[in-house]
Amino acid sequence: MSISIKLKKVVAPFILLIAAQVTNAQQPFAINLETVLQLAGANNLTVKEYQLRYQQALADQSKAREWWLPNIYAGYTTHYLNGAAMNADGKIFTGVNRDNLWTGLGIAAEIDFGKGFYQSLAARQKAQSASYFSVAEKNKIVLNAIHTYYDLQAAQLQYIFLKQLAEQSDTISQQIKIKVDVGLSYQSDYLLAQSNFRHITISMLQAKSDWSKLSAVLASLLNLESNTRLLSADTVLAPLKLTTELNDTTGFQKRPEYLGLNAALQSYKTSRKTANQGLLIPKLKIGFDNGGFGAYSVQLYNTYQLNASLLWNLPLGRLTYKGDIKQWNAQIALQQNRVAQFQNQYQQETATAAAQVQIANEQITIAKEGLQSASEALYQSTERQKLGTAKPFEVFQVQQYFIQAQLDYINAVSEYNKAQYALFVATGNNL
């Protein structure tokens, strides 16, 4: 009989029992891995923060695209002067009382081609970077939720197995007590049985405590109500296999972190052009208005004007200290270093995850064989105890071996599945 079938036979009857127990304390919420994947990506507040950052980057991009659009104005302007004034040829006049009023419609634009175009392109690249980092953070949060879910499932299964063995141990203890009462067994056998029962019960309560803590952590990751008690609906913990490519030397280029860092690097390079090529492109100023102009108390006369200029601006600081270029070069160098650091991080993450997958796979094989042996030994010892041919301490010792074998198998499968998902994300796949 396979381990998975044994696990299912053992676990399934306890799911309803556990749900009934937690109902009295907290609202139970049955989840599986698919639910975790959906809720972690949709409800997690950190994921939402990065999504909002992406929306902010899009807003900045929209603002940067307005660089070439003119302003339209309409309304009134007035001017009043009393006293002395200078004429156009430099003569001073005293006793001047001057007033005028203008009302109409105008349009004005100041278009810096050298900055506007490159800043707009840089804003788009920043938005791309924010989008990639949003995906990367989602992968991180979902992966954390997956790991927490497998830990929760392992703690839940441990609690179930220990509860079953505690009940079995209590039954054996009561059977020994009957024999002690009729003089067919020693009092020490009963005391040993009680000690074994209490030891298993303590382990069961510890597993329940771990389950409760992990439930609170996972509920926080999924942004669920604080009083929600999570219950794994997956009754069987089985090894899974995810498709990964370990031989791809350029796999880091598929990671959203690399794409985000590279997009930010391109944004810095584009912004640097405002201090290089941008100086060769002139700035255009143009203004036009049309409306009535005249004194306060007399008729307004229609007046229109057009002003335009096309100027090249060359800051002397650009030719001497070159501060702008040095600032952008420093930013670019720092970003290039971040890209190189991530490439090292990629190598470390993939190597670590691959090693964990391999080791956990070997542990599963060994733990599976150990569980089969311990299960058969426990069955035989229990049957011998019923016939009176096995000493109680022999049964208790086999129980301990069986418990450890079960926990070894559960932990090995849990670590293997966690490592599979870690390797899946590390090699450039998105959750």
Short mmCIF file of C-alpha atoms in Angstrom, two decimals:
data_model
loop_
_atom_site.label_atom_id
_atom_site.label_comp_id
_atom_site.label_asym_id
_atom_site.label_seq_id
_atom_site.Cartn_x
_atom_site.Cartn_y
_atom_site.Cartn_z
CA MET A 1 0.00 0.00 0.00
CA SER A 2 1.44 3.42 -0.97
CA ILE A 3 2.20 6.13 1.53
CA SER A 4 -0.22 8.58 -0.13
CA ILE A 5 -3.10 6.12 0.25
CA LYS A 6 -2.21 5.55 3.89
CA LEU A 7 -2.05 9.28 4.51
CA LYS A 8 -5.42 9.82 2.90
CA LYS A 9 -7.05 7.06 4.93
CA VAL A 10 -5.63 8.51 8.11
CA VAL A 11 -6.24 12.19 7.40
CA ALA A 12 -9.63 12.30 5.72
CA PRO A 13 -11.73 11.20 8.75
CA PHE A 14 -10.18 13.94 10.84
CA ILE A 15 -10.91 16.91 8.59
CA LEU A 16 -14.53 17.22 9.69
CA LEU A 17 -13.50 16.58 13.28
CA ILE A 18 -10.95 19.38 13.19
CA ALA A 19 -13.40 21.74 11.52
CA ALA A 20 -15.91 21.02 14.26
CA GLN A 21 -13.31 21.70 16.94
CA VAL A 22 -12.10 25.02 15.55
CA THR A 23 -15.68 26.21 15.04
CA ASN A 24 -16.03 26.58 18.77
CA ALA A 25 -13.05 28.92 18.97
CA GLN A 26 -12.54 30.70 15.66
CA GLN A 27 -14.18 30.92 12.31
CA PRO A 28 -12.66 28.11 10.18
CA PHE A 29 -11.67 28.82 6.61
CA ALA A 30 -10.70 25.83 4.48
CA ILE A 31 -8.04 26.65 1.88
CA ASN A 32 -5.89 24.79 -0.59
CA LEU A 33 -2.82 25.75 -2.57
CA GLU A 34 -4.86 27.20 -5.42
CA THR A 35 -6.72 29.48 -3.02
CA VAL A 36 -3.42 30.65 -1.52
CA LEU A 37 -2.07 31.49 -4.98
CA GLN A 38 -5.16 33.53 -5.78
CA LEU A 39 -5.51 35.40 -2.50
CA ALA A 40 -1.81 36.13 -2.02
CA GLY A 41 -1.63 37.81 -5.43
CA ALA A 42 -4.91 39.69 -5.06
CA ASN A 43 -5.27 40.59 -1.38
CA ASN A 44 -1.77 41.07 -0.01
CA LEU A 45 -1.21 44.68 1.00
CA THR A 46 2.47 44.72 -0.01
CA VAL A 47 1.55 43.53 -3.49
CA LYS A 48 -1.09 46.27 -3.64
CA GLU A 49 1.54 48.84 -2.60
CA TYR A 50 3.78 47.92 -5.53
CA GLN A 51 0.80 47.96 -7.86
CA LEU A 52 0.00 51.48 -6.62
CA ARG A 53 3.63 52.46 -7.18
CA TYR A 54 3.26 51.31 -10.76
CA GLN A 55 0.12 53.42 -11.13
CA GLN A 56 2.04 56.38 -9.71
CA ALA A 57 4.80 55.79 -12.27
CA LEU A 58 2.19 55.76 -15.04
CA ALA A 59 0.85 59.07 -13.72
CA ASP A 60 4.39 60.51 -13.79
CA GLN A 61 4.74 59.27 -17.35
CA SER A 62 1.48 60.99 -18.35
CA LYS A 63 2.71 64.21 -16.77
CA ALA A 64 6.03 63.99 -18.61
CA ARG A 65 4.21 63.63 -21.93
CA GLU A 66 2.68 67.08 -21.49
CA TRP A 67 6.01 68.82 -22.15
CA TRP A 68 5.12 70.06 -25.64
CA LEU A 69 1.56 71.24 -24.97
CA PRO A 70 0.92 75.03 -24.67
CA ASN A 71 -1.10 76.84 -22.00
CA ILE A 72 -4.29 78.66 -22.90
CA TYR A 73 -5.31 81.63 -20.79
CA ALA A 74 -8.26 84.02 -20.72
CA GLY A 75 -9.32 86.83 -18.40
CA TYR A 76 -8.33 90.36 -17.43
CA THR A 77 -5.10 92.20 -16.74
CA THR A 78 -4.77 95.76 -15.50
CA HIS A 79 -2.05 98.31 -14.85
CA TYR A 80 -2.19 101.54 -12.83
CA LEU A 81 0.58 104.07 -12.16
CA ASN A 82 0.55 107.47 -10.46
CA GLY A 83 3.57 109.74 -10.04
CA ALA A 84 6.71 109.66 -12.18
CA ALA A 85 7.44 107.53 -15.22
CA MET A 86 10.30 107.18 -17.71
CA ASN A 87 9.69 107.61 -21.38
CA ALA A 88 11.20 105.37 -24.00
CA ASP A 89 14.05 107.81 -24.71
CA GLY A 90 14.94 108.10 -21.01
CA LYS A 91 13.10 111.30 -20.11
CA ILE A 92 11.38 111.44 -16.71
CA PHE A 93 7.81 112.74 -16.51
CA THR A 94 6.16 113.75 -13.25
CA GLY A 95 2.50 114.03 -12.39
CA VAL A 96 1.74 110.95 -14.45
CA ASN A 97 -1.60 109.21 -13.94
CA ARG A 98 -1.70 106.10 -16.13
CA ASP A 99 -4.12 103.19 -16.28
CA ASN A 100 -4.99 100.45 -18.77
CA LEU A 101 -7.09 97.33 -19.01
CA TRP A 102 -6.74 94.24 -21.19
CA THR A 103 -9.23 91.45 -21.63
CA GLY A 104 -9.08 88.61 -24.10
CA LEU A 105 -7.76 85.18 -24.94
CA GLY A 106 -4.18 84.01 -25.38
CA ILE A 107 -1.93 81.02 -25.78
CA ALA A 108 1.67 80.59 -24.58
CA ALA A 109 4.15 77.75 -24.85
CA GLU A 110 7.71 77.15 -23.69
CA ILE A 111 8.95 73.96 -25.32
CA ASP A 112 12.34 72.62 -24.28
CA PHE A 113 12.99 69.97 -26.94
CA GLY A 114 16.28 68.97 -25.35
CA LYS A 115 14.71 68.02 -22.02
CA GLY A 116 11.12 67.29 -22.87
CA PHE A 117 11.68 64.42 -25.28
CA TYR A 118 14.30 62.63 -23.16
CA GLN A 119 12.43 63.18 -19.89
CA SER A 120 9.28 61.72 -21.42
CA LEU A 121 11.19 58.67 -22.63
CA ALA A 122 12.87 58.29 -19.21
CA ALA A 123 9.48 58.45 -17.47
CA ARG A 124 8.20 55.64 -19.68
CA GLN A 125 11.23 53.52 -18.82
CA LYS A 126 10.68 54.23 -15.11
CA ALA A 127 7.08 53.05 -15.48
CA GLN A 128 8.34 49.84 -17.08
CA SER A 129 10.76 49.39 -14.19
CA ALA A 130 7.94 49.86 -11.65
CA SER A 131 5.83 47.31 -13.51
CA TYR A 132 8.60 44.69 -13.39
CA PHE A 133 9.26 45.31 -9.70
CA SER A 134 5.53 44.93 -9.03
CA VAL A 135 5.68 41.46 -10.59
CA ALA A 136 8.85 40.63 -8.65
CA GLU A 137 7.29 41.65 -5.34
CA LYS A 138 4.18 39.62 -6.14
CA ASN A 139 6.38 36.57 -6.77
CA LYS A 140 8.12 37.16 -3.44
CA ILE A 141 4.89 37.49 -1.47
CA VAL A 142 3.16 34.56 -3.17
CA LEU A 143 6.24 32.37 -2.66
CA ASN A 144 6.28 33.32 1.03
CA ALA A 145 2.57 32.46 1.26
CA ILE A 146 3.21 29.09 -0.42
CA HIS A 147 5.99 28.25 2.03
CA THR A 148 3.79 29.27 4.95
CA TYR A 149 0.93 27.18 3.59
CA TYR A 150 3.10 24.07 3.34
CA ASP A 151 4.36 24.67 6.87
CA LEU A 152 0.77 25.03 8.05
CA GLN A 153 -0.28 21.86 6.23
CA ALA A 154 2.64 19.97 7.75
CA ALA A 155 1.76 21.18 11.26
CA GLN A 156 -1.89 20.24 10.68
CA LEU A 157 -1.00 16.74 9.50
CA GLN A 158 1.39 16.31 12.41
CA TYR A 159 -1.40 17.26 14.80
CA ILE A 160 -3.74 14.75 13.14
CA PHE A 161 -1.27 11.89 13.29
CA LEU A 162 -0.29 12.65 16.87
CA LYS A 163 -3.94 12.88 17.87
CA GLN A 164 -4.60 9.47 16.38
CA LEU A 165 -1.59 7.95 18.13
CA ALA A 166 -2.54 9.62 21.40
CA GLU A 167 -5.93 7.95 21.20
CA GLN A 168 -4.28 4.65 20.39
CA SER A 169 -1.85 5.08 23.28
CA ASP A 170 -4.70 5.88 25.65
CA THR A 171 -6.52 2.74 24.53
CA ILE A 172 -3.45 0.61 25.19
CA SER A 173 -3.05 2.30 28.57
CA GLN A 174 -6.61 1.43 29.55
CA GLN A 175 -6.12 -2.16 28.41
CA ILE A 176 -3.01 -2.43 30.60
CA LYS A 177 -4.92 -0.95 33.55
CA ILE A 178 -7.53 -3.68 33.25
CA LYS A 179 -4.79 -6.29 33.36
CA VAL A 180 -3.21 -4.56 36.35
CA ASP A 181 -6.53 -4.52 38.19
CA VAL A 182 -6.94 -8.28 37.74
CA GLY A 183 -3.30 -8.97 38.60
CA LEU A 184 -2.14 -9.96 35.10
CA SER A 185 0.29 -7.09 34.67
CA TYR A 186 2.57 -4.87 36.74
CA GLN A 187 1.66 -1.41 37.98
CA SER A 188 4.86 -0.08 36.37
CA ASP A 189 3.55 -1.11 32.95
CA TYR A 190 0.48 1.07 33.46
CA LEU A 191 2.59 4.00 34.70
CA LEU A 192 4.84 3.68 31.67
CA ALA A 193 1.79 3.63 29.42
CA GLN A 194 0.45 6.78 31.05
CA SER A 195 3.82 8.50 30.64
CA ASN A 196 3.90 7.56 26.95
CA PHE A 197 0.34 8.84 26.48
CA ARG A 198 1.16 12.19 28.06
CA HIS A 199 4.35 12.54 26.02
CA ILE A 200 2.42 12.06 22.78
CA THR A 201 -0.26 14.48 23.99
CA ILE A 202 2.34 17.18 24.66
CA SER A 203 3.75 16.69 21.15
CA MET A 204 0.21 16.89 19.77
CA LEU A 205 -0.45 20.18 21.58
CA GLN A 206 2.86 21.59 20.32
CA ALA A 207 1.85 20.72 16.76
CA LYS A 208 -1.51 22.41 17.37
CA SER A 209 0.28 25.52 18.67
CA ASP A 210 2.52 25.61 15.58
CA TRP A 211 -0.55 25.22 13.39
CA SER A 212 -2.26 28.12 15.13
CA LYS A 213 0.78 30.41 14.75
CA LEU A 214 1.17 29.56 11.07
CA SER A 215 -2.53 30.14 10.54
CA ALA A 216 -2.17 33.68 11.90
CA VAL A 217 0.88 34.35 9.71
CA LEU A 218 -0.83 33.05 6.57
CA ALA A 219 -4.05 34.95 7.33
CA SER A 220 -1.97 38.13 7.53
CA LEU A 221 -0.26 37.37 4.20
CA LEU A 222 -3.66 36.76 2.58
CA ASN A 223 -5.14 39.86 4.23
CA LEU A 224 -7.92 37.88 5.92
CA GLU A 225 -9.69 38.76 9.16
CA SER A 226 -7.54 38.32 12.23
CA ASN A 227 -9.95 35.83 13.84
CA THR A 228 -9.88 33.49 10.84
CA ARG A 229 -8.58 29.99 11.60
CA LEU A 230 -7.12 28.46 8.44
CA LEU A 231 -7.63 24.79 7.71
CA SER A 232 -5.85 23.02 4.87
CA ALA A 233 -8.33 21.29 2.59
CA ASP A 234 -5.56 19.24 0.96
CA THR A 235 -5.85 15.92 2.76
CA VAL A 236 -2.73 14.45 1.16
CA LEU A 237 0.75 15.95 1.18
CA ALA A 238 2.36 14.62 -2.00
CA PRO A 239 5.56 15.63 -3.79
CA LEU A 240 5.03 17.87 -6.80
CA LYS A 241 7.12 18.52 -9.89
CA LEU A 242 7.48 21.93 -11.49
CA THR A 243 9.19 22.50 -14.83
CA THR A 244 12.47 24.40 -14.50
CA GLU A 245 15.51 25.00 -16.72
CA LEU A 246 18.77 24.92 -14.79
CA ASN A 247 21.16 24.88 -17.76
CA ASP A 248 20.13 28.28 -19.10
CA THR A 249 23.08 30.61 -18.40
CA THR A 250 21.00 33.67 -19.32
CA GLY A 251 18.05 32.71 -17.14
CA PHE A 252 18.54 35.80 -14.99
CA GLN A 253 17.39 37.90 -17.94
CA LYS A 254 13.87 36.47 -17.47
CA ARG A 255 13.66 37.57 -13.86
CA PRO A 256 11.42 40.63 -13.34
CA GLU A 257 14.01 42.00 -10.91
CA TYR A 258 16.62 42.09 -13.67
CA LEU A 259 14.16 43.59 -16.13
CA GLY A 260 13.20 46.24 -13.60
CA LEU A 261 16.81 47.09 -12.76
CA ASN A 262 17.73 47.24 -16.44
CA ALA A 263 14.75 49.48 -17.27
CA ALA A 264 15.80 51.84 -14.47
CA LEU A 265 19.36 51.81 -15.86
CA GLN A 266 18.08 52.77 -19.31
CA SER A 267 16.04 55.53 -17.69
CA TYR A 268 19.18 57.02 -16.12
CA LYS A 269 21.03 56.81 -19.44
CA THR A 270 18.15 58.55 -21.20
CA SER A 271 18.04 61.29 -18.55
CA ARG A 272 21.78 61.88 -18.98
CA LYS A 273 21.13 62.86 -22.59
CA THR A 274 19.42 66.04 -21.37
CA ALA A 275 22.92 67.25 -20.36
CA ASN A 276 24.57 66.01 -23.59
CA GLN A 277 22.56 65.86 -26.80
CA GLY A 278 19.85 67.99 -25.21
CA LEU A 279 22.11 71.05 -25.24
CA LEU A 280 22.26 70.91 -29.04
CA ILE A 281 18.49 71.25 -29.31
CA PRO A 282 16.98 74.75 -28.93
CA LYS A 283 14.15 75.91 -26.69
CA LEU A 284 11.09 77.38 -28.37
CA LYS A 285 9.03 80.12 -26.76
CA ILE A 286 5.90 81.34 -28.44
CA GLY A 287 2.97 83.44 -27.26
CA PHE A 288 -0.08 84.94 -28.90
CA ASP A 289 -3.02 86.85 -27.49
CA ASN A 290 -5.95 88.81 -28.86
CA GLY A 291 -8.36 91.06 -26.94
CA GLY A 292 -9.43 94.54 -26.02
CA PHE A 293 -6.92 97.08 -24.69
CA GLY A 294 -7.43 100.65 -23.46
CA ALA A 295 -7.97 102.97 -20.54
CA TYR A 296 -10.51 102.28 -17.80
CA SER A 297 -13.00 104.91 -18.76
CA VAL A 298 -12.74 104.88 -22.55
CA GLN A 299 -13.38 102.44 -25.33
CA LEU A 300 -11.22 99.31 -25.54
CA TYR A 301 -9.45 98.74 -28.83
CA ASN A 302 -8.84 95.35 -30.35
CA THR A 303 -5.17 94.43 -29.99
CA TYR A 304 -3.30 91.28 -30.83
CA GLN A 305 0.34 90.36 -30.50
CA LEU A 306 2.68 87.51 -31.33
CA ASN A 307 5.99 86.80 -29.60
CA ALA A 308 8.33 83.99 -30.54
CA SER A 309 11.91 82.95 -29.89
CA LEU A 310 14.14 79.98 -30.68
CA LEU A 311 17.18 79.93 -28.42
CA TRP A 312 20.10 77.65 -27.70
CA ASN A 313 21.12 77.61 -24.04
CA LEU A 314 24.67 76.59 -23.12
CA PRO A 315 25.39 76.67 -19.35
CA LEU A 316 29.03 77.50 -18.64
CA GLY A 317 29.03 74.97 -15.81
CA ARG A 318 28.49 72.25 -18.41
CA LEU A 319 31.80 73.25 -20.06
CA THR A 320 33.78 73.61 -16.82
CA TYR A 321 32.77 71.45 -13.85
CA LYS A 322 30.36 69.19 -15.78
CA GLY A 323 28.31 68.63 -12.64
CA ASP A 324 25.18 67.32 -14.39
CA ILE A 325 27.13 64.71 -16.35
CA LYS A 326 29.03 63.59 -13.25
CA GLN A 327 25.77 63.20 -11.31
CA TRP A 328 24.18 61.07 -14.02
CA ASN A 329 27.34 59.00 -14.46
CA ALA A 330 27.35 58.28 -10.72
CA GLN A 331 23.70 57.19 -10.85
CA ILE A 332 24.39 54.96 -13.85
CA ALA A 333 27.44 53.38 -12.19
CA LEU A 334 25.42 52.62 -9.05
CA GLN A 335 22.63 51.06 -11.10
CA GLN A 336 25.09 48.96 -13.10
CA ASN A 337 26.47 47.69 -9.81
CA ARG A 338 22.94 46.76 -8.69
CA VAL A 339 22.47 44.78 -11.91
CA ALA A 340 25.75 42.94 -11.32
CA GLN A 341 24.75 42.23 -7.72
CA PHE A 342 21.49 40.73 -8.90
CA GLN A 343 23.29 38.43 -11.31
CA ASN A 344 25.28 37.09 -8.35
CA GLN A 345 22.08 36.80 -6.35
CA TYR A 346 20.49 34.84 -9.19
CA GLN A 347 23.37 32.34 -9.23
CA GLN A 348 23.11 31.89 -5.48
CA GLU A 349 19.32 31.49 -5.43
CA THR A 350 19.22 28.94 -8.25
CA ALA A 351 22.12 26.92 -6.85
CA THR A 352 20.62 26.90 -3.35
CA ALA A 353 17.14 25.96 -4.54
CA ALA A 354 18.46 23.22 -6.83
CA ALA A 355 20.50 21.72 -3.98
CA GLN A 356 17.48 21.84 -1.67
CA VAL A 357 15.34 20.07 -4.26
CA GLN A 358 17.92 17.32 -4.68
CA ILE A 359 18.49 16.81 -0.95
CA ALA A 360 14.77 16.90 -0.12
CA ASN A 361 14.09 14.35 -2.89
CA GLU A 362 16.63 12.00 -1.34
CA GLN A 363 15.07 12.58 2.08
CA ILE A 364 11.64 11.67 0.73
CA THR A 365 12.91 8.34 -0.57
CA ILE A 366 14.56 7.47 2.74
CA ALA A 367 11.64 8.76 4.84
CA LYS A 368 9.14 6.83 2.74
CA GLU A 369 11.00 3.58 3.29
CA GLY A 370 11.35 4.35 7.00
CA LEU A 371 7.65 5.10 7.33
CA GLN A 372 6.68 1.86 5.62
CA SER A 373 8.94 -0.12 7.95
CA ALA A 374 7.76 1.72 11.07
CA SER A 375 4.11 1.35 10.05
CA GLU A 376 4.46 -2.39 9.63
CA ALA A 377 6.44 -2.68 12.89
CA LEU A 378 3.75 -0.76 14.78
CA TYR A 379 1.02 -2.98 13.36
CA GLN A 380 2.87 -6.15 14.34
CA SER A 381 3.74 -4.83 17.81
CA THR A 382 0.13 -3.80 18.45
CA GLU A 383 -1.13 -7.22 17.41
CA ARG A 384 1.45 -8.92 19.62
CA GLN A 385 0.44 -6.69 22.51
CA LYS A 386 -3.15 -7.82 22.11
CA LEU A 387 -1.96 -11.43 22.29
CA GLY A 388 0.21 -10.66 25.30
CA THR A 389 3.47 -11.61 23.57
CA ALA A 390 4.86 -8.06 23.45
CA LYS A 391 5.96 -5.94 26.37
CA PRO A 392 4.25 -2.54 26.69
CA PHE A 393 7.54 -0.65 26.45
CA GLU A 394 8.20 -2.38 23.11
CA VAL A 395 4.94 -1.03 21.71
CA PHE A 396 5.66 2.44 23.08
CA GLN A 397 9.13 2.45 21.57
CA VAL A 398 7.75 1.41 18.19
CA GLN A 399 5.17 4.17 18.49
CA GLN A 400 7.93 6.72 18.94
CA TYR A 401 9.75 5.39 15.89
CA PHE A 402 6.52 5.53 13.91
CA ILE A 403 5.85 9.12 15.02
CA GLN A 404 9.35 10.21 14.01
CA ALA A 405 9.07 8.40 10.68
CA GLN A 406 5.77 10.13 9.94
CA LEU A 407 7.15 13.54 10.88
CA ASP A 408 10.28 12.91 8.80
CA TYR A 409 8.16 12.08 5.77
CA ILE A 410 5.83 15.07 6.21
CA ASN A 411 8.74 17.49 6.67
CA ALA A 412 10.67 16.02 3.73
CA VAL A 413 7.72 16.39 1.34
CA SER A 414 6.96 19.87 2.64
CA GLU A 415 10.57 21.03 2.18
CA TYR A 416 10.71 19.42 -1.26
CA ASN A 417 7.58 21.25 -2.46
CA LYS A 418 8.81 24.54 -1.00
CA ALA A 419 12.17 24.10 -2.75
CA GLN A 420 10.39 23.29 -6.02
CA TYR A 421 8.52 26.60 -5.93
CA ALA A 422 11.66 28.48 -4.87
CA LEU A 423 13.54 27.02 -7.85
CA PHE A 424 10.58 27.74 -10.14
CA VAL A 425 10.69 31.45 -9.23
CA ALA A 426 14.49 31.66 -9.11
CA THR A 427 14.77 30.47 -12.73
CA GLY A 428 12.59 33.32 -14.00
CA ASN A 429 9.03 32.01 -13.78
CA ASN A 430 6.18 34.08 -12.37
CA LEU A 431 3.57 32.91 -9.90
#
